[in-house]
Coordinates of C-alpha atoms in Angstrom, one line a residue:
X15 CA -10.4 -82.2 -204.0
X16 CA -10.6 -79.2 -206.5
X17 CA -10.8 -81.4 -209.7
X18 CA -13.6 -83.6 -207.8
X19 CA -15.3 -80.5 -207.5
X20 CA -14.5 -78.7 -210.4
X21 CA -15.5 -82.4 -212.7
X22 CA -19.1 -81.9 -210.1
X23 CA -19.8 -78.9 -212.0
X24 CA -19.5 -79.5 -215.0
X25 CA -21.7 -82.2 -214.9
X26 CA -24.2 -79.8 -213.4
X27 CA -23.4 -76.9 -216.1
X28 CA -23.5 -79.7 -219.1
X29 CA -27.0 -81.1 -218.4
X30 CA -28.4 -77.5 -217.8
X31 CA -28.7 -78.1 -214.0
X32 CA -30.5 -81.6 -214.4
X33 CA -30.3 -84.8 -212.4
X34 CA -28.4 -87.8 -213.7
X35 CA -29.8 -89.7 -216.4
X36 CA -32.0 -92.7 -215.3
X37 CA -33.2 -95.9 -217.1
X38 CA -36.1 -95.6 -219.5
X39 CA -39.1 -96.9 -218.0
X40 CA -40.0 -100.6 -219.4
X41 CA -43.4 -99.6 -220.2
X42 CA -42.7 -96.9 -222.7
X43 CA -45.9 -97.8 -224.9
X44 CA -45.0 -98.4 -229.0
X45 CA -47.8 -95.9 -229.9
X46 CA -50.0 -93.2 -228.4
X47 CA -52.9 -94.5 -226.5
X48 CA -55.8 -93.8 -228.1
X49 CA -58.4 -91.8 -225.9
X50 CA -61.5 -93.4 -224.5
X51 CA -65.1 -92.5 -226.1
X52 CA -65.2 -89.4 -223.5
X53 CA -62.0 -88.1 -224.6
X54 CA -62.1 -85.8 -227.3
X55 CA -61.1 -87.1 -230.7
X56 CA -57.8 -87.3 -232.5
X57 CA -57.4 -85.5 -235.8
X58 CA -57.5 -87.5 -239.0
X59 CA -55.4 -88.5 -240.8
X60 CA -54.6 -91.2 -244.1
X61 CA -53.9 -94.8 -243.7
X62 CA -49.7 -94.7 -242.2
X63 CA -48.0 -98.3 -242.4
X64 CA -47.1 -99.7 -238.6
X65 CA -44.8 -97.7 -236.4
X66 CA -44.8 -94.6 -238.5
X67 CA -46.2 -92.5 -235.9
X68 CA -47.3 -89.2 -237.2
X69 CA -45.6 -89.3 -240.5
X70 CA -46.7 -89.2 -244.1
X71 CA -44.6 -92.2 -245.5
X72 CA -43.9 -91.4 -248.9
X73 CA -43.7 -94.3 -252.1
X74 CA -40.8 -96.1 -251.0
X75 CA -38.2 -96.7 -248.2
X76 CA -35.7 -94.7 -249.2
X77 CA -38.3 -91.9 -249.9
X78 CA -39.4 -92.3 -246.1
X79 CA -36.0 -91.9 -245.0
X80 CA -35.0 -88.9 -247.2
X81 CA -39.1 -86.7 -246.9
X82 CA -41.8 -87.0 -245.5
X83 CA -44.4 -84.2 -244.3
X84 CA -47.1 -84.7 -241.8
X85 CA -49.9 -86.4 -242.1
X86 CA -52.4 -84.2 -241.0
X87 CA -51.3 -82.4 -244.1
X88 CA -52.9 -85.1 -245.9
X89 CA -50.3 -84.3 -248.8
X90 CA -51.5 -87.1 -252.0
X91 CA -48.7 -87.4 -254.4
X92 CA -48.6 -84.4 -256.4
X93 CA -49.1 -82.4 -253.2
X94 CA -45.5 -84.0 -251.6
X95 CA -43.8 -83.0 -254.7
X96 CA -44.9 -79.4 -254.6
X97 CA -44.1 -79.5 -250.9
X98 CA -40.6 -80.4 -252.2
X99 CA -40.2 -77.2 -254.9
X100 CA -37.7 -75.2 -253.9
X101 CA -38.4 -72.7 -256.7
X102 CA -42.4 -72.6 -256.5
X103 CA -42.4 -72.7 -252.6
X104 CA -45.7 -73.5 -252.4
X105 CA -47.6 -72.9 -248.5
X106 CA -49.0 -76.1 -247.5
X107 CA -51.6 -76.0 -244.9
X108 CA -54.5 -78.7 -243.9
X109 CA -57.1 -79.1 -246.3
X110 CA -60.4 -77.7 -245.7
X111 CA -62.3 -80.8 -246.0
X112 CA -62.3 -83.8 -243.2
X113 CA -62.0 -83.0 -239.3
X114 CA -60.1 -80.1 -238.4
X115 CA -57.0 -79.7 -235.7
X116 CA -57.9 -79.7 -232.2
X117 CA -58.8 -76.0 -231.1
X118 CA -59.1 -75.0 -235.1
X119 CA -55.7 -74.9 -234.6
X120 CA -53.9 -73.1 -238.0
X121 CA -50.9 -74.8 -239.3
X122 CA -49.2 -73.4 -242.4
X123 CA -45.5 -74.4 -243.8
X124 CA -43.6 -73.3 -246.7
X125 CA -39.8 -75.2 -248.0
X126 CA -36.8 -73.2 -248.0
X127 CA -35.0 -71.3 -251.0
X128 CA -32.0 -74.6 -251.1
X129 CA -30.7 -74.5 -248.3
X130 CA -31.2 -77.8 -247.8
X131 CA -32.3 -80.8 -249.9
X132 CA -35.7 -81.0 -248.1
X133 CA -37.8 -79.9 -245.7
X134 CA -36.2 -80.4 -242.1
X135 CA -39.0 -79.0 -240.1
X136 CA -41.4 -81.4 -238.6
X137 CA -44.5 -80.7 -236.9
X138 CA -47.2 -82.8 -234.9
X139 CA -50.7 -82.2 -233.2
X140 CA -52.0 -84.6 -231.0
X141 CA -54.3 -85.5 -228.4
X142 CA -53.4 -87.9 -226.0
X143 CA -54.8 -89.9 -223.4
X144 CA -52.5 -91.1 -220.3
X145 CA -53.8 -93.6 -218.3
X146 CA -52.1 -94.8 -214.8
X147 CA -49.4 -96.8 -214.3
X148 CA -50.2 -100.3 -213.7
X149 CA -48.5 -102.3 -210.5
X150 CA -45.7 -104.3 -210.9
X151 CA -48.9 -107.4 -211.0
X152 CA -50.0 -105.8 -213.7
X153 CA -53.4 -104.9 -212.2
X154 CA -54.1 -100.7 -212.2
X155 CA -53.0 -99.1 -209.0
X156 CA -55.9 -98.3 -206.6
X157 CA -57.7 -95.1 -207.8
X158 CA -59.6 -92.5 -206.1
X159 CA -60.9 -91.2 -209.3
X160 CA -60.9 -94.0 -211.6
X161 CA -60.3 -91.8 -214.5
X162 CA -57.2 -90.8 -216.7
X163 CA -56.3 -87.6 -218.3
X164 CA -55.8 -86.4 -221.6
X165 CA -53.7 -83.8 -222.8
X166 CA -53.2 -81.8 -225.9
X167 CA -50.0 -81.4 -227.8
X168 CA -48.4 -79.4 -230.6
X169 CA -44.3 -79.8 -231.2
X170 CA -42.4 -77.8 -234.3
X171 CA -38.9 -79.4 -234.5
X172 CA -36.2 -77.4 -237.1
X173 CA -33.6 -79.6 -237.9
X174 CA -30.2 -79.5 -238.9
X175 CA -27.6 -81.3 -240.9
X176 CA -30.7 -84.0 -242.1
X177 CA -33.7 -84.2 -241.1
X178 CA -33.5 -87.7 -239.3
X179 CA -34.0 -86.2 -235.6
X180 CA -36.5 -83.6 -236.4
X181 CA -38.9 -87.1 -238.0
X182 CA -38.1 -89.1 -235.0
X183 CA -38.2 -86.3 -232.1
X184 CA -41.7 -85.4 -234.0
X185 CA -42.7 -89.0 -233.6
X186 CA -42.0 -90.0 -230.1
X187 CA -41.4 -86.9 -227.9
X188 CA -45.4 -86.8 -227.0
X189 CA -45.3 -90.2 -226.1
X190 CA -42.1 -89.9 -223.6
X191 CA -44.6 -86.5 -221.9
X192 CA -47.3 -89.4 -222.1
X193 CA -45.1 -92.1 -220.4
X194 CA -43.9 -89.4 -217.4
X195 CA -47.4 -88.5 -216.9
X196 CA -48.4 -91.9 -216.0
X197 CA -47.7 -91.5 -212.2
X198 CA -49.2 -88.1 -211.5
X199 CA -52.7 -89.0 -213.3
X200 CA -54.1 -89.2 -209.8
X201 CA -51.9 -87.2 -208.1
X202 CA -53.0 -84.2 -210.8
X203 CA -56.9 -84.7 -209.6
X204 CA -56.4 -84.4 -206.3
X205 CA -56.3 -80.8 -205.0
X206 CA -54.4 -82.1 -202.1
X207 CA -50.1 -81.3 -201.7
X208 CA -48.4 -84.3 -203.8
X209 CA -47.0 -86.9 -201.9
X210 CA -43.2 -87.2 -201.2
X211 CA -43.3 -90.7 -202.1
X212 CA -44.9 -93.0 -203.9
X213 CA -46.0 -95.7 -202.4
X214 CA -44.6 -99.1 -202.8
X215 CA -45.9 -102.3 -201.9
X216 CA -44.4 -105.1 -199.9
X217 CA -43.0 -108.2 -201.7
X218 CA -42.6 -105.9 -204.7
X219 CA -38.9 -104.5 -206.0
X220 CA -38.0 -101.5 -204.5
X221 CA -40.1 -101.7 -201.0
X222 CA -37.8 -102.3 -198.1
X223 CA -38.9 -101.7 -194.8
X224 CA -37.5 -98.5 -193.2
X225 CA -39.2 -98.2 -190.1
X226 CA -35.3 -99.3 -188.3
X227 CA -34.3 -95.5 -189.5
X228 CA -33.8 -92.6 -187.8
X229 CA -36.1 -89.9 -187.7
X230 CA -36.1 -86.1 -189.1
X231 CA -33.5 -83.9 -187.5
X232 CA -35.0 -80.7 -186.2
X233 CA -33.0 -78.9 -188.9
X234 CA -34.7 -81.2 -191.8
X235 CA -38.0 -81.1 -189.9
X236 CA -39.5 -78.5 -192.9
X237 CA -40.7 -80.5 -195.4
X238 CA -40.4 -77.6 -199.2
X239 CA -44.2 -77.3 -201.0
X240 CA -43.9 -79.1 -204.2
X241 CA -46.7 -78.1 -206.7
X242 CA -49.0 -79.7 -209.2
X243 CA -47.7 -77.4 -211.8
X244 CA -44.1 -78.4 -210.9
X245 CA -44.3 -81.7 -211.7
X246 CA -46.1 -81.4 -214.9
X247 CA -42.9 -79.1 -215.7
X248 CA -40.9 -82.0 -214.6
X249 CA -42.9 -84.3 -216.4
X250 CA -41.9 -82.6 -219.7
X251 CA -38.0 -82.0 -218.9
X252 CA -37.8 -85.8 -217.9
X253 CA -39.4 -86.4 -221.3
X254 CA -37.0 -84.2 -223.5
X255 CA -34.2 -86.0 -221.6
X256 CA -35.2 -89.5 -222.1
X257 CA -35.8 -88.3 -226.4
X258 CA -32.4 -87.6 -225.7
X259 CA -29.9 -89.0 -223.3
X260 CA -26.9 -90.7 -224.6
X261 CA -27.2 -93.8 -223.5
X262 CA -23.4 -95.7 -223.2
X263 CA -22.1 -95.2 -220.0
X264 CA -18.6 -93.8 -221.3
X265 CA -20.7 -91.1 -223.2
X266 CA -22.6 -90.6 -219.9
X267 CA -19.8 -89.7 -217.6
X268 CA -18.1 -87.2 -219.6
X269 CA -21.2 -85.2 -220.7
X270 CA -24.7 -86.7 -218.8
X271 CA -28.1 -85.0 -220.4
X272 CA -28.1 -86.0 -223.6
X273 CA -30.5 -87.7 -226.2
X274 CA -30.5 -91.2 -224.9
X275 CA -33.6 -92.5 -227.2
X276 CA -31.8 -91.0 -230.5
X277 CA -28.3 -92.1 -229.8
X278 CA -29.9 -96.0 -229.6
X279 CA -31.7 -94.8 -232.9
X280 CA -28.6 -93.4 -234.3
X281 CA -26.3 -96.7 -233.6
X282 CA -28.9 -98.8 -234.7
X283 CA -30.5 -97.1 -237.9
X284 CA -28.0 -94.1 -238.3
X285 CA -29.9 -91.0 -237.1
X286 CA -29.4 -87.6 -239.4
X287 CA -28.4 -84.4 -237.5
X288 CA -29.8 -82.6 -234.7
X289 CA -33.3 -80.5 -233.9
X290 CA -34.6 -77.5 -232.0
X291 CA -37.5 -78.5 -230.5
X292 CA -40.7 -76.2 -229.1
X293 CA -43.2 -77.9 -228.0
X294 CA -46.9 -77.0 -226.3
X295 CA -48.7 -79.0 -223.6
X296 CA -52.2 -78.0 -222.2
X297 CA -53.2 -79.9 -219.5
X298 CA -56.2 -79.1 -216.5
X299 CA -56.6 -75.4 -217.5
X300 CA -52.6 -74.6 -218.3
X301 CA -50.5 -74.2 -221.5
X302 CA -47.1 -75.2 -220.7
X303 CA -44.7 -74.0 -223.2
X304 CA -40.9 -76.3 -223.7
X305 CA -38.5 -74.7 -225.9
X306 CA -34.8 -76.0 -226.6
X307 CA -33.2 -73.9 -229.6
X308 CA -34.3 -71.2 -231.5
X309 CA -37.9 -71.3 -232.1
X310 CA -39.8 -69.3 -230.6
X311 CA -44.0 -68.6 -229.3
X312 CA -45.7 -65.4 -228.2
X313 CA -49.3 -64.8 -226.8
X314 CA -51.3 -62.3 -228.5
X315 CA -53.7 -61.5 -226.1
X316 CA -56.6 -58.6 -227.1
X317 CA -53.1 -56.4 -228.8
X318 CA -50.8 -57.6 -226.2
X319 CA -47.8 -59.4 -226.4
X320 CA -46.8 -62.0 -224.0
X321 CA -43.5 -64.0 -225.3
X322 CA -43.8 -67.2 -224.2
X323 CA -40.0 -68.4 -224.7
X324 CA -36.9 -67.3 -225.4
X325 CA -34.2 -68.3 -227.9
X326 CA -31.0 -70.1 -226.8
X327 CA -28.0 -69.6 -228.5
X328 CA -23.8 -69.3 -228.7
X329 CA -24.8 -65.3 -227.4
X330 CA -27.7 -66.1 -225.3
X331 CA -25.6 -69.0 -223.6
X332 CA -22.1 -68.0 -223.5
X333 CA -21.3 -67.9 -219.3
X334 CA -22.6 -71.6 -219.4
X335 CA -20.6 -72.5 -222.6
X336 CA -17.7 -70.3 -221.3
X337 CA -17.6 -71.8 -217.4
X338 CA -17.8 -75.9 -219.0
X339 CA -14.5 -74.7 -221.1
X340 CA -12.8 -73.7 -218.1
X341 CA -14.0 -76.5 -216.1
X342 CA -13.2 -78.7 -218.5
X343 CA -10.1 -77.5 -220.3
X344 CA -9.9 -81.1 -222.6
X345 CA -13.1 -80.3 -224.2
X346 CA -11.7 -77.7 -226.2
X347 CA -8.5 -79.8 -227.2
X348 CA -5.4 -77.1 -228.4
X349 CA -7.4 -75.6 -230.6
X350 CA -10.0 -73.4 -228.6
X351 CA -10.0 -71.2 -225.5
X352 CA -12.4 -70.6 -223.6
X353 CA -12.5 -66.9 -223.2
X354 CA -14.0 -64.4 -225.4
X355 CA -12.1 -61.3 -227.4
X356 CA -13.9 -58.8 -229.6
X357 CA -12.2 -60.0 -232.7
X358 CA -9.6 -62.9 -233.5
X359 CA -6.0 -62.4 -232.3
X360 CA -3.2 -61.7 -234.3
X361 CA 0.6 -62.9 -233.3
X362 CA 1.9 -59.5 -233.7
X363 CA -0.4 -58.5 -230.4
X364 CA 1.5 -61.1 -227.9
X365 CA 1.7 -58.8 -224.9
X366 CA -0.4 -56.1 -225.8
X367 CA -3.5 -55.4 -223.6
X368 CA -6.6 -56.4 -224.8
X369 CA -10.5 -56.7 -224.3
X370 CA -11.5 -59.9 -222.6
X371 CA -14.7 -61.6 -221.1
X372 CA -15.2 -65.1 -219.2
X373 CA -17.6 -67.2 -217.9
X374 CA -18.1 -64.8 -215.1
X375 CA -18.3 -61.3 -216.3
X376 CA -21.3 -60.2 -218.4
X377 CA -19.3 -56.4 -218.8
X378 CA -15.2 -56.6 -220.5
X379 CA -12.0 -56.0 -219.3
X380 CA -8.2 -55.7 -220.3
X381 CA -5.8 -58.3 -220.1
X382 CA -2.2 -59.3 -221.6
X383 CA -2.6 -61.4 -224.2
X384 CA 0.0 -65.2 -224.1
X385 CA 0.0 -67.3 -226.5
X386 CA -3.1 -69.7 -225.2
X387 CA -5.0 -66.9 -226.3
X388 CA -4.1 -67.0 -230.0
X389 CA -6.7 -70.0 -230.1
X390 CA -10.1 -69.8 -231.7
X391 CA -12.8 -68.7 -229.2
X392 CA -15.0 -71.1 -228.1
X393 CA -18.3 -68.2 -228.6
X394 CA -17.8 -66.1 -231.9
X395 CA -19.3 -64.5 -233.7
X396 CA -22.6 -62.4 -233.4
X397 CA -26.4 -62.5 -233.8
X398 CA -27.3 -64.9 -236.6
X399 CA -23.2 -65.5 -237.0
X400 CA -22.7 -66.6 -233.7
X401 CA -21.0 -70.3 -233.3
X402 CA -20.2 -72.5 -230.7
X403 CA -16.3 -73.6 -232.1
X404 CA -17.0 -72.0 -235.0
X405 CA -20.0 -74.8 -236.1
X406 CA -23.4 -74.7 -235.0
X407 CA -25.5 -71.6 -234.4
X408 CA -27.5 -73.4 -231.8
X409 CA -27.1 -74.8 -228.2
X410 CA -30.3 -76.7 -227.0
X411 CA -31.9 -79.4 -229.3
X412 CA -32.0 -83.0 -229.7
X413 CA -29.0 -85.2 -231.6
X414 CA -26.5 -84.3 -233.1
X415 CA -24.4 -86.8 -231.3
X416 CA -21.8 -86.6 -234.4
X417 CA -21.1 -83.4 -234.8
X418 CA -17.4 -82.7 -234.5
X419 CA -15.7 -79.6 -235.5
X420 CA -14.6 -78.9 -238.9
X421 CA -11.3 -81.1 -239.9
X422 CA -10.9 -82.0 -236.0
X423 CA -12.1 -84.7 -233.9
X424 CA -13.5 -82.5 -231.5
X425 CA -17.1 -83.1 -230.4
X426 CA -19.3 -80.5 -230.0
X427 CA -22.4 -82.4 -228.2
X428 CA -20.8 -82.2 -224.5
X429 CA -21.8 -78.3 -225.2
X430 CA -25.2 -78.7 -226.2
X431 CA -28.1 -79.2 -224.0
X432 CA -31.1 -81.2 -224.3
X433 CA -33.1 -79.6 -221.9
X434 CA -36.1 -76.9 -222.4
X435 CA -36.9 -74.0 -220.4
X436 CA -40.6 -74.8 -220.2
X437 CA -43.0 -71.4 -219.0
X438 CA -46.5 -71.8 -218.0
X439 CA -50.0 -69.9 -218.9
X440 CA -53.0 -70.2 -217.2
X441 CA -55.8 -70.0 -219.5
X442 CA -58.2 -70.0 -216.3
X443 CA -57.1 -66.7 -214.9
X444 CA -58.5 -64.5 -218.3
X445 CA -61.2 -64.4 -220.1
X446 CA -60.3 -64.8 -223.7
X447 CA -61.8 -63.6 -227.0
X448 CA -61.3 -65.5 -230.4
X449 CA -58.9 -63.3 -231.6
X450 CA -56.5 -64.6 -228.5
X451 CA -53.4 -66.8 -230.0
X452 CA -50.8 -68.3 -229.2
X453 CA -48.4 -68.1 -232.5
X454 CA -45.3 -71.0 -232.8
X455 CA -42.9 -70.4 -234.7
X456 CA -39.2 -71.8 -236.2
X457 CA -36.7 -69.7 -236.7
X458 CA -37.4 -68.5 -240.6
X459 CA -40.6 -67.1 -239.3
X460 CA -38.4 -65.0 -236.8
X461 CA -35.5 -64.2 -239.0
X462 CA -37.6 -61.4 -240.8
X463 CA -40.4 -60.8 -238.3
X464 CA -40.7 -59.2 -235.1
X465 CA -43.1 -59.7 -232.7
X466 CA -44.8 -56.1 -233.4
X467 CA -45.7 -57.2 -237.0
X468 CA -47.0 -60.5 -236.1
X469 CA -48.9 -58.9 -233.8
X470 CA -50.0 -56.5 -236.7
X471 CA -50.9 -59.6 -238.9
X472 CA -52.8 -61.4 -236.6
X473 CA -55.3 -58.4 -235.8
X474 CA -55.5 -57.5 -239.8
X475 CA -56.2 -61.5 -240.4
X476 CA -58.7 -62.4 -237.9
X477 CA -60.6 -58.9 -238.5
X478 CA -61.3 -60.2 -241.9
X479 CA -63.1 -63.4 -240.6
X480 CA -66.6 -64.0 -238.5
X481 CA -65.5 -65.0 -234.6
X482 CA -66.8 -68.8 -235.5
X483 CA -64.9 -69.0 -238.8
X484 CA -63.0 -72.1 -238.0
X485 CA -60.5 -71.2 -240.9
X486 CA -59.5 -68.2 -239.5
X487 CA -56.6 -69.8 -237.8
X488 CA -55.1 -71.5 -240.8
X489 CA -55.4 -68.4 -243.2
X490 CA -53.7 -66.2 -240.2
X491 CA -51.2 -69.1 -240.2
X492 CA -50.4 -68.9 -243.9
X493 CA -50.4 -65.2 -243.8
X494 CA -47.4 -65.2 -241.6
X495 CA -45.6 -67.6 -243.6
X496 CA -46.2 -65.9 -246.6
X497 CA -45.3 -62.4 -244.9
X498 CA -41.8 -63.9 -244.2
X499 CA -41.1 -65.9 -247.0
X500 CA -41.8 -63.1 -249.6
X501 CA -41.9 -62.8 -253.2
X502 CA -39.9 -64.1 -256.0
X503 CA -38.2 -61.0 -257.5
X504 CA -34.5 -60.9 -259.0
X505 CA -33.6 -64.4 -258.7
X506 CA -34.5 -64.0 -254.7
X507 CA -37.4 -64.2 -252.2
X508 CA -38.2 -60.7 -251.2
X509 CA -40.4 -59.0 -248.9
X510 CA -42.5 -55.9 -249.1
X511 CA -40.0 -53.3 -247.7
X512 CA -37.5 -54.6 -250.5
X513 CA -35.7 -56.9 -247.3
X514 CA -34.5 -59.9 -248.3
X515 CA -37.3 -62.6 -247.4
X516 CA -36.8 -65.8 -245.3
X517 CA -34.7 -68.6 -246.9
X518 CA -35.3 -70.9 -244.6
X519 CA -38.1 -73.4 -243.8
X520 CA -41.1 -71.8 -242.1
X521 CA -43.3 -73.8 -240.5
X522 CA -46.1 -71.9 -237.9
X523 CA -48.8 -73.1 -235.6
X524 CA -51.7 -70.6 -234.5
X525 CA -53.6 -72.2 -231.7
X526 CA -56.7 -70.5 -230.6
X527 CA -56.7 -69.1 -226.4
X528 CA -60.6 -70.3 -226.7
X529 CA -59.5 -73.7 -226.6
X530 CA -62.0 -76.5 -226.1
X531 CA -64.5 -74.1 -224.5
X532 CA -63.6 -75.2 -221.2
X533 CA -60.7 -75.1 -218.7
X534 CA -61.5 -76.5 -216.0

């Protein structure tokens, strides 16, 4: 009885609380819908071969497959292969010319210093309109409003080890928000409590008639208020799961949650690495913010600061990483524990008291030391150091469905969840001014700036620039990059206050508060 309920949660820890994966839908559509004449208009963007999404393809296949920036970059050539210069690391932003982002939106990027071969940051902007799911016949559902919805969207994906899951996450994560919007497009318009089931029709698979069955108990008779806002957030955590279940059954039972769309993609057309993915959603008058990893947004709202996410990592995470290693003992093989010590144990302290934590206690304690603890922790490590088994610096994202521990055969995904914690502003309760933002960021923008100085930067920026300057947005948006990448001095990127600079990519949206002028 206790391993039935100790393998229960586990599955519950592992998938960050979720349900059990389900099947994709059939109708998963092979490209964003394009919006109808009343829906506002796409950005543009350069002729892209079939099926590439919002990617730039570059010359040649294997170019594709190794760079590619996006195409609202509209990068010619020459402009890819400064994108690529690890020494110049030039800012690229959208050119001037040509239709702008939705909102004015300000997009800047910047490579990193060699870290990596390329650019594994990935960014999209899109507007997308959802229309309702058809019947099984085929024919649209009836419709008390006869209209769809549209939605805008902005994702910033770091990657890791390759950029393979960064492209493809960038490509088709706003289309799996599109596909689990399909049902709520009328439920969302009507002001009324959303139903607790949706209706099915008779003669159609899944209708069965249950008038035979017993009625509520008294003790079940309350029925709990489900809101519009709540599904949407639903919406979006069903989407980030379906980017990236695993999808094999054996996978499934020992670790459920994970990137089901990328692990077909992976078998099939070998998938590079993993992704932190931070992703923006406004829909009827709210901005709903999705963040798995390290990225990170803030609101700057007339000098205040409102974070909008928060990062997770081995430190930020440990008491669920900590409790699925005690639950879970195999997952850690002989070579980890599960407990956490303030520095590695020697051999020589067998016996001795020492300071302890577990997946329980958020203070430390003493205990004797045996020899299971002589193990390497599954947590170590601190602040940008910090490692789960002593690999990845990260525990939410997408892939990374190879990663195994250093000369060991040990996975690492059953720690890592795909999952977002996704927070919600509502743009209708405040009136905002132009200089009102909401600032994304990956992680080499928040490396070497705090929230205080990009605060600082975005009131020095947008001072400089008329309220209706359009280009505002992308010059506050290279300003940040620029303030954390640095300058070249002494074979190094350096910033202002002699600090090393950002090594890192850096890629940062700046999307207006003003919106489309209208929020309701």
């Amino acid at each position: 009885m206790l391993t039935r309920v100790r393998s229960a949660v586990a599955h519950l820890v592992s998938s960050g609380g979720a349900p059990p994966p389900r099947p994709k839908s059939p109708d998963l559509p092979s490209a964003t819908a394009a919006p109808p004449a009343a829906a506002p208009e796409a950005p543009k963007s350069p002729p892209a071969r079939p099926g590439s999404g919002s990617r730039a393809p570059a010359k040649t296949a294997e170019a594709r497959a190794s760079f590619s920036r996006p195409t609202f970059l509209q990068l010619s050539p020459g402009g890819l292969r400064r994108a690529d210069d690890h020494a110049g690391r030039a800012v690229q932003s959208p050119p001037d010319t040509g239709r702008r982002l939705p909102w004015s939106t300000g997009y800047a990027e910047v490579i990193n210093a060699g870290k990596s071969r390329h650019n594994e940051d990935q960014a999209c902007c899109e507007v997308v309109y959802v229309e309702g799911r058809r019947s099984i016949s085929g024919a649209p559902r009836e419709s008390s409003r006869g209209q769809g919805l549209c939605f805008y969207y902005w994702g910033l994906f770091d990657g890791h080890a390759g950029g393979g899951a960064a492209e493809m996450a960038c490509r088709l994560l706003h289309r799996h928000v599109q596909e689990q919007l399909k049902d709520l497009v009328d439920i969302l318009q009507d002001p009324s409590p959303p139903p607790l089931c949706l209706p099915s029709t008779p003669g159609t698979p899944g209708f069965s008639d249950r008038s035979h069955l017993v009625g509520p108990q008294p003790c079940w008779s309350l029925q709990k208020e489900v809101s519009h806002e709540s599904l949407v957030i639903g919406a979006i955590e069903n989407a980030f799961q379906l980017m990236g279940e695993e999808g094999t059954v054996t996978l499934s039972v020992v670790w459920p949650g994970q990137d089901e769309q990328m692990a077909r993609e992976r078998r099939g057309h070998q998938v590079e690495g993993g992704c932190c993915a931070l992703v923006v959603v406004y829909l009827l008058g709210k901005v709903y913010v999705a963040n798995a990893g390290d990225s990170r947004a803030i609101i700057v709202r007339n000098g205040e600061i409102i974070p909008m996410s928060r990062e997770f990592t081995p430190e930020t995470e440990r008491q669920r990483l900590q409790l699925l290693g005690f639950l879970k003992p195999e997952l850690l093989g002989s070579e980890f524990t599960h407990l956490e010590f303030p520095r590695r144990i020697q051999p020589k302290e067998l016996g001795q008291r020492m300071l302890y934590r577990d997946q329980n206690m958020t203070g430390w304690a003493y205990k004797k030391i045996e020899l299971e603890d002589l193990r390497f922790p599954l947590v170590s490590g601190e602040g940008k150091k910090a490692r789960v088994m002593a690999t990845i610096g990260v525990t939410r994202g997408l892939g990374d469905h190879n990663l195994k521990v250093c000369s060991s055969t040990l996975p690492i995904k059953p720690f890592l969840s795909c999952f977002p914690e996704v927070q919600v502003y509502d743009l209708t309760q405040y009136e905002h001014c132009p200089d009102d933002v909401l600032v994304l960021g990956t992680d080499g923008l928040w490396d070497v700036t705090n929230d205080c100085e990009v605060a600082a930067t975005v009131d020095r920026v947008l001072s400089a620039y008329e309220p209706n300057d359009p280009s505002r947005y992308t010059a506050l948006a290279q300003a940040l990059v620029l303030g954390a990448r640095g300058t070249p001095r002494d074979r190094g990127w350096h910033l202002p206050n002699n600090k090393l600079g950002s090594g890192d990519d850096i890629s940062v949206f700046v999307i207006p508060l003003g919106g489309p002028g209208s929020y309701s």
